[in-house]
CSV table of C-alpha atoms (C1' of nucleotides) in Angstrom, one decimal:
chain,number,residue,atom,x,y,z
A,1,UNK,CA,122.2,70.2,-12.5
A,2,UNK,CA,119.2,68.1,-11.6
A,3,UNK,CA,117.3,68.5,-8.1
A,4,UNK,CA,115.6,64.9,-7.5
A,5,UNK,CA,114.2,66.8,-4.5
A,6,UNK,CA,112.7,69.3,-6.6
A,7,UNK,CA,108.9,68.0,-5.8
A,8,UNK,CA,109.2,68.9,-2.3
A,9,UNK,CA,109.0,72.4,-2.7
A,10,UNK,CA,105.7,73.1,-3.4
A,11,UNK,CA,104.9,76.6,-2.6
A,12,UNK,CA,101.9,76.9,-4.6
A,13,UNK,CA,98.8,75.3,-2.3
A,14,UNK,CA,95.2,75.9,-4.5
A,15,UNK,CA,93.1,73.5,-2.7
A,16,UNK,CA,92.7,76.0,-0.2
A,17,UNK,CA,89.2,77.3,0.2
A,18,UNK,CA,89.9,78.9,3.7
A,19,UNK,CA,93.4,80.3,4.0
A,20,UNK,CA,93.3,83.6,1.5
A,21,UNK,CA,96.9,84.0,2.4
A,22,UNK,CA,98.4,81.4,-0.1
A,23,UNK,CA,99.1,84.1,-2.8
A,24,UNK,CA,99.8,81.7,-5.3
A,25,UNK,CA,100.5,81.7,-9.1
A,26,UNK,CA,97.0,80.4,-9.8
A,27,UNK,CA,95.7,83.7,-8.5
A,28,UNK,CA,98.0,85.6,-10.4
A,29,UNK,CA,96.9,83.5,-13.5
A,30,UNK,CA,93.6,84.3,-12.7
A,31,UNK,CA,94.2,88.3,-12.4
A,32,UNK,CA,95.2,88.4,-15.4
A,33,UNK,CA,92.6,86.4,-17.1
A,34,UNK,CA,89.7,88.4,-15.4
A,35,UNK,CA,91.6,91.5,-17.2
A,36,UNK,CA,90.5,90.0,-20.8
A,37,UNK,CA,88.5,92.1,-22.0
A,38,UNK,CA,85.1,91.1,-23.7
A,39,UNK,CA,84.9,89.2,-27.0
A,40,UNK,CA,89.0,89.3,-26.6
A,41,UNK,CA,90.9,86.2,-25.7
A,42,UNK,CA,94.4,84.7,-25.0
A,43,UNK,CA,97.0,82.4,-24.5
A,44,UNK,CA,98.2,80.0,-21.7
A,45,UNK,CA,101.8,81.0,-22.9
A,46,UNK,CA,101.3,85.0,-23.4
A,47,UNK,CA,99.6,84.7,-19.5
A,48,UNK,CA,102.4,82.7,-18.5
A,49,UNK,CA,105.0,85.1,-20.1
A,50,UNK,CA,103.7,88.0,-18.7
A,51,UNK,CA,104.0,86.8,-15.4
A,52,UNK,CA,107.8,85.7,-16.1
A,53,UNK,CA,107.4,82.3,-16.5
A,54,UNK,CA,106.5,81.3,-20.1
A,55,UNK,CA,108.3,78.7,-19.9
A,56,UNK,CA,105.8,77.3,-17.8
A,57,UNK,CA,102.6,77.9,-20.0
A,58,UNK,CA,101.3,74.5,-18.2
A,59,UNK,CA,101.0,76.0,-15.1
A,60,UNK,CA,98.6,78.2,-16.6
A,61,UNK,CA,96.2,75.8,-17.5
A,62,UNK,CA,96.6,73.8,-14.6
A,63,UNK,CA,95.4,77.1,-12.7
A,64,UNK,CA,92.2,77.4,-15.2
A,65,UNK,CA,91.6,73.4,-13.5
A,66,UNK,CA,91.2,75.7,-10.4
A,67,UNK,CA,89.6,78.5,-11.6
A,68,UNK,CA,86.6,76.6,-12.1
A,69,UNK,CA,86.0,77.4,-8.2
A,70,UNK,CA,87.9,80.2,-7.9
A,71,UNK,CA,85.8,83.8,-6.9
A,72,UNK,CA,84.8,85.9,-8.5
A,73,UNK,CA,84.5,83.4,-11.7
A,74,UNK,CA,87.2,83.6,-14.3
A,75,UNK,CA,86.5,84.0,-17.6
A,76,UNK,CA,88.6,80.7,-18.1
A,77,UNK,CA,86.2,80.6,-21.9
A,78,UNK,CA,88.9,83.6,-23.1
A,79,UNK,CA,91.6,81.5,-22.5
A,80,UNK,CA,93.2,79.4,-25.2
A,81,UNK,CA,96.0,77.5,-26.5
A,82,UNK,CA,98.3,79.5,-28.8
A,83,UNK,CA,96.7,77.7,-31.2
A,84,UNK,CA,93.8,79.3,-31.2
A,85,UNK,CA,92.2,76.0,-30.1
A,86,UNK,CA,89.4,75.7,-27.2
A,87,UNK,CA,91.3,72.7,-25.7
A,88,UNK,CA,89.9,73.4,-22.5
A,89,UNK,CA,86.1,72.7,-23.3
A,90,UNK,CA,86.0,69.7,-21.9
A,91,UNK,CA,86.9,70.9,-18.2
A,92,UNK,CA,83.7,73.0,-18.2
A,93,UNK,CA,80.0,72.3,-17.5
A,94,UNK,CA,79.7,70.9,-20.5
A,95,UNK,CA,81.9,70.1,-22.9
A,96,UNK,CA,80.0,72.9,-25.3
A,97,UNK,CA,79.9,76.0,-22.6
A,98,UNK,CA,83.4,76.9,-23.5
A,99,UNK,CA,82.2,77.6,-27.3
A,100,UNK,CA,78.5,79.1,-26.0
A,101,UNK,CA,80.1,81.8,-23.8
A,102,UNK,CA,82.7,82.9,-26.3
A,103,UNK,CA,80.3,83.2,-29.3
A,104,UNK,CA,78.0,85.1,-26.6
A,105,UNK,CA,80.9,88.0,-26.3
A,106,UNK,CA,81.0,87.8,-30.1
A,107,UNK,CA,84.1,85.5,-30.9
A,108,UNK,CA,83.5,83.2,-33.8
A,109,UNK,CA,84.2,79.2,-32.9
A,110,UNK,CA,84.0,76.8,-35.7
A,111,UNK,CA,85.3,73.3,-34.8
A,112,UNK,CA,87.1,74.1,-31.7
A,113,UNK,CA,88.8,76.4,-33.0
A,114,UNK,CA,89.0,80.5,-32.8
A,115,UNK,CA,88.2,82.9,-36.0
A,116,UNK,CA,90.6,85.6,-36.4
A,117,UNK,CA,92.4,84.7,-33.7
A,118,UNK,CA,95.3,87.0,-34.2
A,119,UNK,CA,92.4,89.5,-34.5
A,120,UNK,CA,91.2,88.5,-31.4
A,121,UNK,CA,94.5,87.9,-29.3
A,122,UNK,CA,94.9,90.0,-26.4
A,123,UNK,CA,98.7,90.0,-25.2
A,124,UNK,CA,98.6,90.8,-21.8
A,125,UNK,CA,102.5,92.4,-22.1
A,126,UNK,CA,101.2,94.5,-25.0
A,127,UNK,CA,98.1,95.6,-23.6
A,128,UNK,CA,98.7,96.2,-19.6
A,129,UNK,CA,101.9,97.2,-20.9
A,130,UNK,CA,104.4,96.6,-17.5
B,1,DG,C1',109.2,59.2,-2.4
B,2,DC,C1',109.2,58.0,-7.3
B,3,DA,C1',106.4,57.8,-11.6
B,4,DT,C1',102.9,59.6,-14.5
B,5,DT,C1',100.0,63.1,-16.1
B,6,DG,C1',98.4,67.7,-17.6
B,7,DA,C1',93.4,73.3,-20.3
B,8,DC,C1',101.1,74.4,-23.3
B,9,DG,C1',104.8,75.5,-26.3
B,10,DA,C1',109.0,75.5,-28.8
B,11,DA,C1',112.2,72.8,-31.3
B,12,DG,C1',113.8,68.8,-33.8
B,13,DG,C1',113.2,64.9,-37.1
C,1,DC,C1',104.0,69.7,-42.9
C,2,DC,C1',103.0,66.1,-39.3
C,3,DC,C1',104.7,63.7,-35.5
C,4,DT,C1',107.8,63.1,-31.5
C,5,DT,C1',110.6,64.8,-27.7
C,6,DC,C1',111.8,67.9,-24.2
C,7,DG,C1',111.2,71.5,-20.7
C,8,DC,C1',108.5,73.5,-17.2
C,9,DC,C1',106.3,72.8,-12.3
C,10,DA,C1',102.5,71.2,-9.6
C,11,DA,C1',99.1,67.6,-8.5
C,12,DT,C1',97.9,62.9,-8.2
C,13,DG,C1',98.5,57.9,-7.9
DNA sequence: GCATTGACGAAGG
DNA sequence: CCCTTCGCCAATG
């Protein structure tokens, strides 16, 4: 079954700076993500699945595009692809912050790309458990 | 209002 | 093993 319509039902509204009371799935996104613990990191998918849609792992990055201003900051920097891969560097200041703030907490970044990133994986259905 | 894109990921060739 | 396609859903043009 396809819904043409299905763009019209946007229930999700982030470019809200006033209204708190759009509980969205950018704010759950971000939750989560503030709940990675130091010199730890994740996935857009393992986010995404714990919140019940991994299906939609692209949803979680398009909330780190919004985390940038969300508050209190998100550690958007412990948030990978499941590749292990610091694809998002070049949404932050500076195209090198990403890699500066995780080597800060003690991760390891060589050419984009995490060390011991199974080591380092933090699975929020594992670790908050349910 | 339709088409394209996007900080992903799994599956298929 | 590398590349392409598809699915997911919201934002943007």
């Amino acid at each position: 079954m396809k819904n043409i319509s299905n763009q019209k039902k946007s229930k999700a509204k982030i470019p809200v700076k006033d209204s708190s009371k759009n509980y969205t799935f950018f704010e759950d996104v971000w939750s989560v993500a503030r709940q990675i613990p130091k010199g730890r990191v994740t996935s857009y998918g393992a986010i995404a699945n714990y919140l019940g849609t991994k299906l939609s792992a692209r949803m979680v990055g398009w909330a780190m595009n919004g985390a940038f201003k969300a508050k209190p900051k998100v550690p958007a920097q412990r948030v990978v692809n499941r590749n292990g891969m610091l694809s998002g560097k070049m949404h932050f200041e500076t195209p090198t912050r990403m890699q500066e703030l995780l080597e800060k907490e003690g991760v390891r970044v060589e050419k984009d790309k995490i060390i011991d990133f199974e080591k380092r994986f933090w699975d929020p259905l594992k670790e908050l458990g349910l």
